[in-house]
Amino acid sequence: MTRTVVLGFLLTLASAFFFAVSGPIAKTMYAVGWTPGAVVLIRLIGSALLLLIPSLIALRGRWSEVRTHWKTVLTYGLVSMAGVQGFYFVAVEHLTVAVALLLEMTAPMLIVFWIWGRTRTRPATVTFIGVLVSMVGLLLVLNLRGASISVLGVVMALAAAVCLASYFLVSAKDTINVPPVALTGLGMGVGALTMGLIVLLGVMPWGAATTDVDFGGLQVSWVLPMALIILFTAGAYITGILGLRYIGATVGSFVNLIEVPFSVIVAWLLLAELPAPIQLFGGVFILGGVVFIKWGEARLARRIATREVVARSGALAEV
């Protein structure tokens, strides 16, 4: 395994951790009267402002890249920023968090089948084993006993999964020459404008409170958890883009599944929600699935390379 791949794994794991921490922190704010619409809007605005100066610095002399890839930037903001968060929080209103998260985390499987359909190349059998093992691990971590189902909630959660799959695919494109920090900053700006319109129209109502928040047993100002959410959100997207460009969308999306056990552990520390042993056991399955996915991707690459060599040999023989 090369240093580049190791770095990609570490950055993607960091991204998963930052995303995982943001969820339980947001939940502490919901407990005192904040609504998902308000939290999502402020986290997008705050992240866009936080990345404004770094984005402008990164884009010096490179604004032509933004003009060239403006459709990608727009899609990234609409789908990967506003779409993922908006659809997910609507789903949570109609489903338990466990079911909504499980459905959203089907994104890696969508990527596998999307690439299969686009390239007409069947994934290695090991890849399918990795998909199955990861999904079993996710089921164990989420501990779905007593879950309720809503058709609207399921549709919204699956829409969030599609948006999440788009995030991985776009982030992994090394042909996009917009610097990662600038792509994140511009995407946050587009996402903030989109979410602002959604809140203004009342699709996701606004609700905020200045009450102190119970933060791991300590009473703190609401400013602290909100500041952490903004910081972790910006960090999650930047490290995510960098990591995905090293290891690709397929493997990166499965590595991101580790966000679930990360979230369980953070919720235990911050919200006193003690995870069951079966949930910790599920985390081992998720990691095992990632190993199978990486193995399958390597086998597929060798198979394609062998096929190309045989094709070239045949062409030379004809000559």
PDB file of C-alpha atoms in Angstrom:
ATOM      1  CA  MET A   1       0.000   0.000   0.000  1.00  0.00           C
ATOM      2  CA  THR A   2       1.530   3.314  -1.088  1.00  0.00           C
ATOM      3  CA  ARG A   3       1.901   6.404   1.086  1.00  0.00           C
ATOM      4  CA  THR A   4      -0.682   8.157  -1.087  1.00  0.00           C
ATOM      5  CA  VAL A   5      -3.281   5.473  -0.365  1.00  0.00           C
ATOM      6  CA  VAL A   6      -2.492   5.545   3.365  1.00  0.00           C
ATOM      7  CA  LEU A   7      -2.839   9.326   3.389  1.00  0.00           C
ATOM      8  CA  GLY A   8      -6.131   9.011   1.520  1.00  0.00           C
ATOM      9  CA  PHE A   9      -7.455   6.587   4.129  1.00  0.00           C
ATOM     10  CA  LEU A  10      -6.358   8.838   7.005  1.00  0.00           C
ATOM     11  CA  LEU A  11      -7.949  11.949   5.470  1.00  0.00           C
ATOM     12  CA  THR A  12     -11.191  10.099   4.741  1.00  0.00           C
ATOM     13  CA  LEU A  13     -11.277   8.741   8.294  1.00  0.00           C
ATOM     14  CA  ALA A  14     -10.753  12.295   9.584  1.00  0.00           C
ATOM     15  CA  SER A  15     -13.655  13.458   7.414  1.00  0.00           C
ATOM     16  CA  ALA A  16     -15.886  10.680   8.771  1.00  0.00           C
ATOM     17  CA  PHE A  17     -14.942  11.658  12.335  1.00  0.00           C
ATOM     18  CA  PHE A  18     -15.735  15.338  11.748  1.00  0.00           C
ATOM     19  CA  PHE A  19     -19.123  14.445  10.247  1.00  0.00           C
ATOM     20  CA  ALA A  20     -19.804  12.049  13.138  1.00  0.00           C
ATOM     21  CA  VAL A  21     -19.058  14.665  15.788  1.00  0.00           C
ATOM     22  CA  SER A  22     -21.318  17.246  14.124  1.00  0.00           C
ATOM     23  CA  GLY A  23     -24.462  15.108  14.510  1.00  0.00           C
ATOM     24  CA  PRO A  24     -24.470  14.623  18.308  1.00  0.00           C
ATOM     25  CA  ILE A  25     -23.445  18.272  18.815  1.00  0.00           C
ATOM     26  CA  ALA A  26     -26.423  19.371  16.712  1.00  0.00           C
ATOM     27  CA  LYS A  27     -28.672  17.116  18.797  1.00  0.00           C
ATOM     28  CA  THR A  28     -27.703  18.997  21.961  1.00  0.00           C
ATOM     29  CA  MET A  29     -29.024  22.154  20.281  1.00  0.00           C
ATOM     30  CA  TYR A  30     -32.288  20.530  19.197  1.00  0.00           C
ATOM     31  CA  ALA A  31     -32.922  19.759  22.877  1.00  0.00           C
ATOM     32  CA  VAL A  32     -33.167  23.488  23.705  1.00  0.00           C
ATOM     33  CA  GLY A  33     -35.393  24.522  20.791  1.00  0.00           C
ATOM     34  CA  TRP A  34     -33.231  24.748  17.668  1.00  0.00           C
ATOM     35  CA  THR A  35     -34.700  23.312  14.456  1.00  0.00           C
ATOM     36  CA  PRO A  36     -32.760  21.365  11.794  1.00  0.00           C
ATOM     37  CA  GLY A  37     -33.422  24.151   9.278  1.00  0.00           C
ATOM     38  CA  ALA A  38     -31.789  26.745  11.513  1.00  0.00           C
ATOM     39  CA  VAL A  39     -28.784  24.557  12.357  1.00  0.00           C
ATOM     40  CA  VAL A  40     -28.159  23.548   8.728  1.00  0.00           C
ATOM     41  CA  LEU A  41     -28.485  27.133   7.462  1.00  0.00           C
ATOM     42  CA  ILE A  42     -26.113  28.593  10.069  1.00  0.00           C
ATOM     43  CA  ARG A  43     -23.565  25.789   9.634  1.00  0.00           C
ATOM     44  CA  LEU A  44     -23.508  26.413   5.863  1.00  0.00           C
ATOM     45  CA  ILE A  45     -23.271  30.200   6.219  1.00  0.00           C
ATOM     46  CA  GLY A  46     -20.624  29.904   8.914  1.00  0.00           C
ATOM     47  CA  SER A  47     -18.571  27.388   6.921  1.00  0.00           C
ATOM     48  CA  ALA A  48     -18.777  29.574   3.793  1.00  0.00           C
ATOM     49  CA  LEU A  49     -17.519  32.594   5.764  1.00  0.00           C
ATOM     50  CA  LEU A  50     -14.808  30.532   7.462  1.00  0.00           C
ATOM     51  CA  LEU A  51     -13.496  29.366   4.084  1.00  0.00           C
ATOM     52  CA  LEU A  52     -13.950  32.691   2.274  1.00  0.00           C
ATOM     53  CA  ILE A  53     -10.392  34.006   2.691  1.00  0.00           C
ATOM     54  CA  PRO A  54      -8.674  30.619   2.093  1.00  0.00           C
ATOM     55  CA  SER A  55     -10.851  30.124  -1.011  1.00  0.00           C
ATOM     56  CA  LEU A  56      -9.960  33.547  -2.423  1.00  0.00           C
ATOM     57  CA  ILE A  57      -6.268  32.889  -1.796  1.00  0.00           C
ATOM     58  CA  ALA A  58      -6.457  29.462  -3.448  1.00  0.00           C
ATOM     59  CA  LEU A  59      -8.244  30.927  -6.487  1.00  0.00           C
ATOM     60  CA  ARG A  60      -5.716  33.678  -7.241  1.00  0.00           C
ATOM     61  CA  GLY A  61      -5.048  33.380 -10.959  1.00  0.00           C
ATOM     62  CA  ARG A  62      -7.310  30.325 -11.201  1.00  0.00           C
ATOM     63  CA  TRP A  63     -10.776  31.830 -11.632  1.00  0.00           C
ATOM     64  CA  SER A  64     -10.815  30.421 -15.156  1.00  0.00           C
ATOM     65  CA  GLU A  65     -11.096  26.961 -13.567  1.00  0.00           C
ATOM     66  CA  VAL A  66     -14.265  28.055 -11.768  1.00  0.00           C
ATOM     67  CA  ARG A  67     -15.730  29.346 -15.034  1.00  0.00           C
ATOM     68  CA  THR A  68     -14.819  26.067 -16.740  1.00  0.00           C
ATOM     69  CA  HIS A  69     -16.310  23.909 -13.979  1.00  0.00           C
ATOM     70  CA  TRP A  70     -19.150  26.214 -12.891  1.00  0.00           C
ATOM     71  CA  LYS A  71     -21.749  23.489 -13.416  1.00  0.00           C
ATOM     72  CA  THR A  72     -19.809  21.163 -11.120  1.00  0.00           C
ATOM     73  CA  VAL A  73     -19.489  23.877  -8.464  1.00  0.00           C
ATOM     74  CA  LEU A  74     -23.217  24.621  -8.672  1.00  0.00           C
ATOM     75  CA  THR A  75     -24.155  20.940  -8.489  1.00  0.00           C
ATOM     76  CA  TYR A  76     -21.752  20.406  -5.600  1.00  0.00           C
ATOM     77  CA  GLY A  77     -23.422  23.165  -3.580  1.00  0.00           C
ATOM     78  CA  LEU A  78     -26.996  22.184  -4.424  1.00  0.00           C
ATOM     79  CA  VAL A  79     -26.613  18.419  -4.084  1.00  0.00           C
ATOM     80  CA  SER A  80     -23.607  17.679  -1.864  1.00  0.00           C
ATOM     81  CA  MET A  81     -24.151  20.537   0.594  1.00  0.00           C
ATOM     82  CA  ALA A  82     -27.838  21.489   0.755  1.00  0.00           C
ATOM     83  CA  GLY A  83     -29.261  18.230  -0.636  1.00  0.00           C
ATOM     84  CA  VAL A  84     -27.546  15.757   1.672  1.00  0.00           C
ATOM     85  CA  GLN A  85     -28.340  17.693   4.826  1.00  0.00           C
ATOM     86  CA  GLY A  86     -31.817  18.903   3.822  1.00  0.00           C
ATOM     87  CA  PHE A  87     -33.210  15.526   2.731  1.00  0.00           C
ATOM     88  CA  TYR A  88     -31.657  13.742   5.701  1.00  0.00           C
ATOM     89  CA  PHE A  89     -33.160  16.054   8.320  1.00  0.00           C
ATOM     90  CA  VAL A  90     -36.593  15.840   6.683  1.00  0.00           C
ATOM     91  CA  ALA A  91     -36.251  12.036   6.778  1.00  0.00           C
ATOM     92  CA  VAL A  92     -35.409  12.164  10.480  1.00  0.00           C
ATOM     93  CA  GLU A  93     -38.717  13.954  11.116  1.00  0.00           C
ATOM     94  CA  HIS A  94     -40.591  10.878   9.818  1.00  0.00           C
ATOM     95  CA  LEU A  95     -38.215   8.018  10.694  1.00  0.00           C
ATOM     96  CA  THR A  96     -36.028   7.045  13.592  1.00  0.00           C
ATOM     97  CA  VAL A  97     -32.494   8.347  13.251  1.00  0.00           C
ATOM     98  CA  ALA A  98     -31.225   4.761  12.903  1.00  0.00           C
ATOM     99  CA  VAL A  99     -33.445   3.914   9.914  1.00  0.00           C
ATOM    100  CA  ALA A 100     -32.813   7.258   8.200  1.00  0.00           C
ATOM    101  CA  LEU A 101     -29.043   6.884   8.599  1.00  0.00           C
ATOM    102  CA  LEU A 102     -29.128   3.284   7.362  1.00  0.00           C
ATOM    103  CA  LEU A 103     -30.988   4.301   4.192  1.00  0.00           C
ATOM    104  CA  GLU A 104     -28.663   7.267   3.608  1.00  0.00           C
ATOM    105  CA  MET A 105     -25.641   5.021   3.984  1.00  0.00           C
ATOM    106  CA  THR A 106     -26.752   2.910   1.010  1.00  0.00           C
ATOM    107  CA  ALA A 107     -24.841   5.518  -1.045  1.00  0.00           C
ATOM    108  CA  PRO A 108     -21.725   3.301  -1.388  1.00  0.00           C
ATOM    109  CA  MET A 109     -23.795   0.546  -2.984  1.00  0.00           C
ATOM    110  CA  LEU A 110     -25.343   3.072  -5.369  1.00  0.00           C
ATOM    111  CA  ILE A 111     -21.820   4.104  -6.402  1.00  0.00           C
ATOM    112  CA  VAL A 112     -20.776   0.496  -7.075  1.00  0.00           C
ATOM    113  CA  PHE A 113     -23.760  -0.094  -9.353  1.00  0.00           C
ATOM    114  CA  TRP A 114     -23.473   3.358 -10.983  1.00  0.00           C
ATOM    115  CA  ILE A 115     -19.850   2.686 -11.967  1.00  0.00           C
ATOM    116  CA  TRP A 116     -20.826  -0.815 -13.120  1.00  0.00           C
ATOM    117  CA  GLY A 117     -23.557   0.589 -15.368  1.00  0.00           C
ATOM    118  CA  ARG A 118     -21.389   3.411 -16.724  1.00  0.00           C
ATOM    119  CA  THR A 119     -18.270   1.344 -17.491  1.00  0.00           C
ATOM    120  CA  ARG A 120     -20.052  -1.925 -18.387  1.00  0.00           C
ATOM    121  CA  THR A 121     -17.428  -3.678 -16.277  1.00  0.00           C
ATOM    122  CA  ARG A 122     -18.745  -6.035 -13.622  1.00  0.00           C
ATOM    123  CA  PRO A 123     -17.161  -5.451 -10.200  1.00  0.00           C
ATOM    124  CA  ALA A 124     -15.084  -8.253  -8.705  1.00  0.00           C
ATOM    125  CA  THR A 125     -16.965 -10.803  -6.601  1.00  0.00           C
ATOM    126  CA  VAL A 126     -14.939  -9.656  -3.594  1.00  0.00           C
ATOM    127  CA  THR A 127     -16.488  -6.190  -4.014  1.00  0.00           C
ATOM    128  CA  PHE A 128     -19.979  -7.640  -3.589  1.00  0.00           C
ATOM    129  CA  ILE A 129     -18.790  -9.516  -0.505  1.00  0.00           C
ATOM    130  CA  GLY A 130     -17.487  -6.217   0.878  1.00  0.00           C
ATOM    131  CA  VAL A 131     -20.850  -4.546   0.208  1.00  0.00           C
ATOM    132  CA  LEU A 132     -22.662  -7.325   2.074  1.00  0.00           C
ATOM    133  CA  VAL A 133     -20.253  -7.363   5.029  1.00  0.00           C
ATOM    134  CA  SER A 134     -20.375  -3.560   5.383  1.00  0.00           C
ATOM    135  CA  MET A 135     -24.165  -3.492   5.298  1.00  0.00           C
ATOM    136  CA  VAL A 136     -24.349  -6.241   7.950  1.00  0.00           C
ATOM    137  CA  GLY A 137     -21.981  -4.204  10.119  1.00  0.00           C
ATOM    138  CA  LEU A 138     -24.082  -1.093   9.598  1.00  0.00           C
ATOM    139  CA  LEU A 139     -27.235  -2.966  10.648  1.00  0.00           C
ATOM    140  CA  LEU A 140     -25.494  -4.137  13.822  1.00  0.00           C
ATOM    141  CA  VAL A 141     -24.226  -0.652  14.678  1.00  0.00           C
ATOM    142  CA  LEU A 142     -27.604   0.996  14.103  1.00  0.00           C
ATOM    143  CA  ASN A 143     -29.418  -1.587  16.251  1.00  0.00           C
ATOM    144  CA  LEU A 144     -32.771  -1.270  14.462  1.00  0.00           C
ATOM    145  CA  ARG A 145     -35.064  -3.001  16.964  1.00  0.00           C
ATOM    146  CA  GLY A 146     -38.366  -1.154  17.354  1.00  0.00           C
ATOM    147  CA  ALA A 147     -37.840   1.067  14.289  1.00  0.00           C
ATOM    148  CA  SER A 148     -40.884   2.652  12.611  1.00  0.00           C
ATOM    149  CA  ILE A 149     -41.288   3.137   8.858  1.00  0.00           C
ATOM    150  CA  SER A 150     -42.832   6.035   6.905  1.00  0.00           C
ATOM    151  CA  VAL A 151     -43.071   6.045   3.097  1.00  0.00           C
ATOM    152  CA  LEU A 152     -42.276   9.782   2.920  1.00  0.00           C
ATOM    153  CA  GLY A 153     -39.367   9.335   5.296  1.00  0.00           C
ATOM    154  CA  VAL A 154     -37.978   6.438   3.253  1.00  0.00           C
ATOM    155  CA  VAL A 155     -38.198   8.502   0.035  1.00  0.00           C
ATOM    156  CA  MET A 156     -36.412  11.448   1.683  1.00  0.00           C
ATOM    157  CA  ALA A 157     -33.681   9.216   3.145  1.00  0.00           C
ATOM    158  CA  LEU A 158     -33.072   7.558  -0.239  1.00  0.00           C
ATOM    159  CA  ALA A 159     -32.904  11.022  -1.826  1.00  0.00           C
ATOM    160  CA  ALA A 160     -30.226  11.878   0.751  1.00  0.00           C
ATOM    161  CA  ALA A 161     -28.382   8.678  -0.261  1.00  0.00           C
ATOM    162  CA  VAL A 162     -28.398   9.757  -3.927  1.00  0.00           C
ATOM    163  CA  CYS A 163     -27.045  13.182  -2.929  1.00  0.00           C
ATOM    164  CA  LEU A 164     -24.366  11.551  -0.775  1.00  0.00           C
ATOM    165  CA  ALA A 165     -23.332   9.289  -3.668  1.00  0.00           C
ATOM    166  CA  SER A 166     -23.004  12.404  -5.847  1.00  0.00           C
ATOM    167  CA  TYR A 167     -20.786  13.996  -3.179  1.00  0.00           C
ATOM    168  CA  PHE A 168     -18.373  11.054  -3.268  1.00  0.00           C
ATOM    169  CA  LEU A 169     -18.288  10.891  -7.077  1.00  0.00           C
ATOM    170  CA  VAL A 170     -17.714  14.626  -7.564  1.00  0.00           C
ATOM    171  CA  SER A 171     -15.183  14.904  -4.732  1.00  0.00           C
ATOM    172  CA  ALA A 172     -13.124  12.027  -6.137  1.00  0.00           C
ATOM    173  CA  LYS A 173     -12.716  13.613  -9.594  1.00  0.00           C
ATOM    174  CA  ASP A 174      -9.084  14.625 -10.007  1.00  0.00           C
ATOM    175  CA  THR A 175      -9.967  16.218 -13.366  1.00  0.00           C
ATOM    176  CA  ILE A 176     -11.604  19.112 -11.514  1.00  0.00           C
ATOM    177  CA  ASN A 177      -8.816  21.664 -11.187  1.00  0.00           C
ATOM    178  CA  VAL A 178     -10.643  23.882  -8.700  1.00  0.00           C
ATOM    179  CA  PRO A 179      -8.586  23.682  -5.450  1.00  0.00           C
ATOM    180  CA  PRO A 180     -10.344  21.521  -2.801  1.00  0.00           C
ATOM    181  CA  VAL A 181     -10.621  24.363  -0.278  1.00  0.00           C
ATOM    182  CA  ALA A 182     -12.138  26.643  -2.941  1.00  0.00           C
ATOM    183  CA  LEU A 183     -14.533  23.954  -4.184  1.00  0.00           C
ATOM    184  CA  THR A 184     -15.678  23.468  -0.596  1.00  0.00           C
ATOM    185  CA  GLY A 185     -16.001  27.203   0.068  1.00  0.00           C
ATOM    186  CA  LEU A 186     -17.913  27.922  -3.140  1.00  0.00           C
ATOM    187  CA  GLY A 187     -20.104  24.873  -2.570  1.00  0.00           C
ATOM    188  CA  MET A 188     -20.886  26.058   0.951  1.00  0.00           C
ATOM    189  CA  GLY A 189     -21.926  29.451  -0.457  1.00  0.00           C
ATOM    190  CA  VAL A 190     -24.259  27.859  -3.009  1.00  0.00           C
ATOM    191  CA  GLY A 191     -25.624  25.506  -0.351  1.00  0.00           C
ATOM    192  CA  ALA A 192     -26.233  28.389   2.061  1.00  0.00           C
ATOM    193  CA  LEU A 193     -28.185  30.357  -0.556  1.00  0.00           C
ATOM    194  CA  THR A 194     -30.240  27.252  -1.380  1.00  0.00           C
ATOM    195  CA  MET A 195     -30.970  26.463   2.258  1.00  0.00           C
ATOM    196  CA  GLY A 196     -31.805  30.118   2.933  1.00  0.00           C
ATOM    197  CA  LEU A 197     -34.485  29.935   0.242  1.00  0.00           C
ATOM    198  CA  ILE A 198     -35.788  26.658   1.676  1.00  0.00           C
ATOM    199  CA  VAL A 199     -36.071  28.168   5.161  1.00  0.00           C
ATOM    200  CA  LEU A 200     -37.609  31.386   3.798  1.00  0.00           C
ATOM    201  CA  LEU A 201     -40.303  29.386   1.998  1.00  0.00           C
ATOM    202  CA  GLY A 202     -41.057  27.472   5.200  1.00  0.00           C
ATOM    203  CA  VAL A 203     -40.130  24.063   3.789  1.00  0.00           C
ATOM    204  CA  MET A 204     -37.796  23.663   6.754  1.00  0.00           C
ATOM    205  CA  PRO A 205     -38.981  26.058   9.492  1.00  0.00           C
ATOM    206  CA  TRP A 206     -36.648  28.348  11.401  1.00  0.00           C
ATOM    207  CA  GLY A 207     -36.327  27.976  15.150  1.00  0.00           C
ATOM    208  CA  ALA A 208     -33.482  29.137  17.394  1.00  0.00           C
ATOM    209  CA  ALA A 209     -32.847  29.752  21.079  1.00  0.00           C
ATOM    210  CA  THR A 210     -30.150  31.498  23.118  1.00  0.00           C
ATOM    211  CA  THR A 211     -30.561  29.103  26.044  1.00  0.00           C
ATOM    212  CA  ASP A 212     -27.450  27.420  27.448  1.00  0.00           C
ATOM    213  CA  VAL A 213     -26.819  23.926  26.071  1.00  0.00           C
ATOM    214  CA  ASP A 214     -26.101  20.744  28.039  1.00  0.00           C
ATOM    215  CA  PHE A 215     -22.754  19.806  26.528  1.00  0.00           C
ATOM    216  CA  GLY A 216     -21.517  16.523  27.977  1.00  0.00           C
ATOM    217  CA  GLY A 217     -22.859  17.437  31.426  1.00  0.00           C
ATOM    218  CA  LEU A 218     -21.623  21.033  31.280  1.00  0.00           C
ATOM    219  CA  GLN A 219     -23.855  24.058  30.694  1.00  0.00           C
ATOM    220  CA  VAL A 220     -22.310  26.137  27.916  1.00  0.00           C
ATOM    221  CA  SER A 221     -23.444  28.971  25.652  1.00  0.00           C
ATOM    222  CA  TRP A 222     -25.070  27.882  22.388  1.00  0.00           C
ATOM    223  CA  VAL A 223     -22.225  29.724  20.617  1.00  0.00           C
ATOM    224  CA  LEU A 224     -19.702  26.984  21.513  1.00  0.00           C
ATOM    225  CA  PRO A 225     -21.534  23.999  19.964  1.00  0.00           C
ATOM    226  CA  MET A 226     -22.498  26.034  16.909  1.00  0.00           C
ATOM    227  CA  ALA A 227     -18.892  27.162  16.422  1.00  0.00           C
ATOM    228  CA  LEU A 228     -17.747  23.534  16.684  1.00  0.00           C
ATOM    229  CA  ILE A 229     -20.374  22.423  14.152  1.00  0.00           C
ATOM    230  CA  ILE A 230     -19.161  25.042  11.675  1.00  0.00           C
ATOM    231  CA  LEU A 231     -15.496  24.129  12.220  1.00  0.00           C
ATOM    232  CA  PHE A 232     -16.111  20.376  11.919  1.00  0.00           C
ATOM    233  CA  THR A 233     -18.347  20.805   8.860  1.00  0.00           C
ATOM    234  CA  ALA A 234     -15.690  22.750   6.954  1.00  0.00           C
ATOM    235  CA  GLY A 235     -13.013  20.306   8.060  1.00  0.00           C
ATOM    236  CA  ALA A 236     -15.119  17.289   7.078  1.00  0.00           C
ATOM    237  CA  TYR A 237     -15.648  18.444   3.506  1.00  0.00           C
ATOM    238  CA  ILE A 238     -12.045  19.571   2.916  1.00  0.00           C
ATOM    239  CA  THR A 239     -10.439  16.399   4.284  1.00  0.00           C
ATOM    240  CA  GLY A 240     -13.110  14.400   2.455  1.00  0.00           C
ATOM    241  CA  ILE A 241     -12.254  15.884  -0.950  1.00  0.00           C
ATOM    242  CA  LEU A 242      -8.510  15.418  -0.416  1.00  0.00           C
ATOM    243  CA  GLY A 243      -8.923  11.839   0.788  1.00  0.00           C
ATOM    244  CA  LEU A 244     -11.323  10.821  -1.990  1.00  0.00           C
ATOM    245  CA  ARG A 245      -8.974  12.095  -4.685  1.00  0.00           C
ATOM    246  CA  TYR A 246      -6.348   9.686  -3.345  1.00  0.00           C
ATOM    247  CA  ILE A 247      -8.443   6.532  -2.875  1.00  0.00           C
ATOM    248  CA  GLY A 248     -11.443   7.065  -5.165  1.00  0.00           C
ATOM    249  CA  ALA A 249     -15.199   7.304  -4.642  1.00  0.00           C
ATOM    250  CA  THR A 250     -15.929   3.591  -4.200  1.00  0.00           C
ATOM    251  CA  VAL A 251     -13.417   2.833  -1.443  1.00  0.00           C
ATOM    252  CA  GLY A 252     -13.827   6.285   0.116  1.00  0.00           C
ATOM    253  CA  SER A 253     -17.590   5.905   0.418  1.00  0.00           C
ATOM    254  CA  PHE A 254     -17.167   2.612   2.278  1.00  0.00           C
ATOM    255  CA  VAL A 255     -14.450   4.022   4.539  1.00  0.00           C
ATOM    256  CA  ASN A 256     -16.948   6.772   5.348  1.00  0.00           C
ATOM    257  CA  LEU A 257     -19.264   4.127   6.853  1.00  0.00           C
ATOM    258  CA  ILE A 258     -17.000   4.266   9.895  1.00  0.00           C
ATOM    259  CA  GLU A 259     -18.826   7.541  10.582  1.00  0.00           C
ATOM    260  CA  VAL A 260     -21.595   5.457  12.136  1.00  0.00           C
ATOM    261  CA  PRO A 261     -19.554   3.838  14.953  1.00  0.00           C
ATOM    262  CA  PHE A 262     -17.720   7.156  15.403  1.00  0.00           C
ATOM    263  CA  SER A 263     -21.114   8.799  15.883  1.00  0.00           C
ATOM    264  CA  VAL A 264     -22.162   6.129  18.388  1.00  0.00           C
ATOM    265  CA  ILE A 265     -19.022   6.715  20.473  1.00  0.00           C
ATOM    266  CA  VAL A 266     -19.359  10.523  20.393  1.00  0.00           C
ATOM    267  CA  ALA A 267     -23.049  10.277  21.314  1.00  0.00           C
ATOM    268  CA  TRP A 268     -22.053   8.075  24.250  1.00  0.00           C
ATOM    269  CA  LEU A 269     -19.519  10.643  25.488  1.00  0.00           C
ATOM    270  CA  LEU A 270     -21.580  13.754  24.761  1.00  0.00           C
ATOM    271  CA  LEU A 271     -25.175  12.596  25.248  1.00  0.00           C
ATOM    272  CA  ALA A 272     -24.675   9.628  27.608  1.00  0.00           C
ATOM    273  CA  GLU A 273     -26.199   7.306  24.984  1.00  0.00           C
ATOM    274  CA  LEU A 274     -24.326   4.099  25.841  1.00  0.00           C
ATOM    275  CA  PRO A 275     -23.708   1.875  22.791  1.00  0.00           C
ATOM    276  CA  ALA A 276     -24.590  -1.816  23.025  1.00  0.00           C
ATOM    277  CA  PRO A 277     -21.792  -4.391  22.565  1.00  0.00           C
ATOM    278  CA  ILE A 278     -23.400  -5.509  19.301  1.00  0.00           C
ATOM    279  CA  GLN A 279     -22.901  -1.981  17.928  1.00  0.00           C
ATOM    280  CA  LEU A 280     -19.187  -2.056  18.644  1.00  0.00           C
ATOM    281  CA  PHE A 281     -19.034  -5.501  17.037  1.00  0.00           C
ATOM    282  CA  GLY A 282     -20.712  -4.011  13.968  1.00  0.00           C
ATOM    283  CA  GLY A 283     -17.856  -1.539  13.600  1.00  0.00           C
ATOM    284  CA  VAL A 284     -15.487  -4.476  13.070  1.00  0.00           C
ATOM    285  CA  PHE A 285     -17.729  -5.713  10.243  1.00  0.00           C
ATOM    286  CA  ILE A 286     -17.674  -2.284   8.593  1.00  0.00           C
ATOM    287  CA  LEU A 287     -13.878  -2.205   8.621  1.00  0.00           C
ATOM    288  CA  GLY A 288     -13.799  -5.750   7.248  1.00  0.00           C
ATOM    289  CA  GLY A 289     -16.102  -4.697   4.426  1.00  0.00           C
ATOM    290  CA  VAL A 290     -13.783  -1.817   3.513  1.00  0.00           C
ATOM    291  CA  VAL A 291     -10.874  -4.274   3.247  1.00  0.00           C
ATOM    292  CA  PHE A 292     -12.886  -6.479   0.871  1.00  0.00           C
ATOM    293  CA  ILE A 293     -13.880  -3.445  -1.230  1.00  0.00           C
ATOM    294  CA  LYS A 294     -10.248  -2.342  -1.570  1.00  0.00           C
ATOM    295  CA  TRP A 295      -9.227  -5.895  -2.440  1.00  0.00           C
ATOM    296  CA  GLY A 296     -11.980  -6.118  -5.055  1.00  0.00           C
ATOM    297  CA  GLU A 297     -10.971  -2.795  -6.605  1.00  0.00           C
ATOM    298  CA  ALA A 298      -7.364  -3.995  -6.914  1.00  0.00           C
ATOM    299  CA  ARG A 299      -8.476  -7.268  -8.531  1.00  0.00           C
ATOM    300  CA  LEU A 300     -10.693  -5.388 -10.982  1.00  0.00           C
ATOM    301  CA  ALA A 301      -7.802  -3.086 -11.924  1.00  0.00           C
ATOM    302  CA  ARG A 302      -5.569  -6.116 -12.604  1.00  0.00           C
ATOM    303  CA  ARG A 303      -8.325  -7.743 -14.671  1.00  0.00           C
ATOM    304  CA  ILE A 304      -8.743  -4.624 -16.813  1.00  0.00           C
ATOM    305  CA  ALA A 305      -4.953  -4.282 -17.232  1.00  0.00           C
ATOM    306  CA  THR A 306      -4.673  -7.938 -18.318  1.00  0.00           C
ATOM    307  CA  ARG A 307      -7.508  -7.481 -20.795  1.00  0.00           C
ATOM    308  CA  GLU A 308      -5.764  -4.434 -22.298  1.00  0.00           C
ATOM    309  CA  VAL A 309      -2.472  -6.335 -22.624  1.00  0.00           C
ATOM    310  CA  VAL A 310      -4.221  -9.235 -24.371  1.00  0.00           C
ATOM    311  CA  ALA A 311      -5.977  -6.796 -26.717  1.00  0.00           C
ATOM    312  CA  ARG A 312      -2.691  -5.101 -27.611  1.00  0.00           C
ATOM    313  CA  SER A 313      -1.003  -8.472 -28.192  1.00  0.00           C
ATOM    314  CA  GLY A 314      -3.814  -9.500 -30.530  1.00  0.00           C
ATOM    315  CA  ALA A 315      -3.537  -6.257 -32.444  1.00  0.00           C
ATOM    316  CA  LEU A 316       0.237  -6.706 -32.867  1.00  0.00           C
ATOM    317  CA  ALA A 317      -0.229 -10.295 -34.011  1.00  0.00           C
ATOM    318  CA  GLU A 318      -2.617  -9.150 -36.735  1.00  0.00           C
ATOM    319  CA  VAL A 319      -0.057  -6.632 -37.943  1.00  0.00           C
TER     320      VAL A 319
END
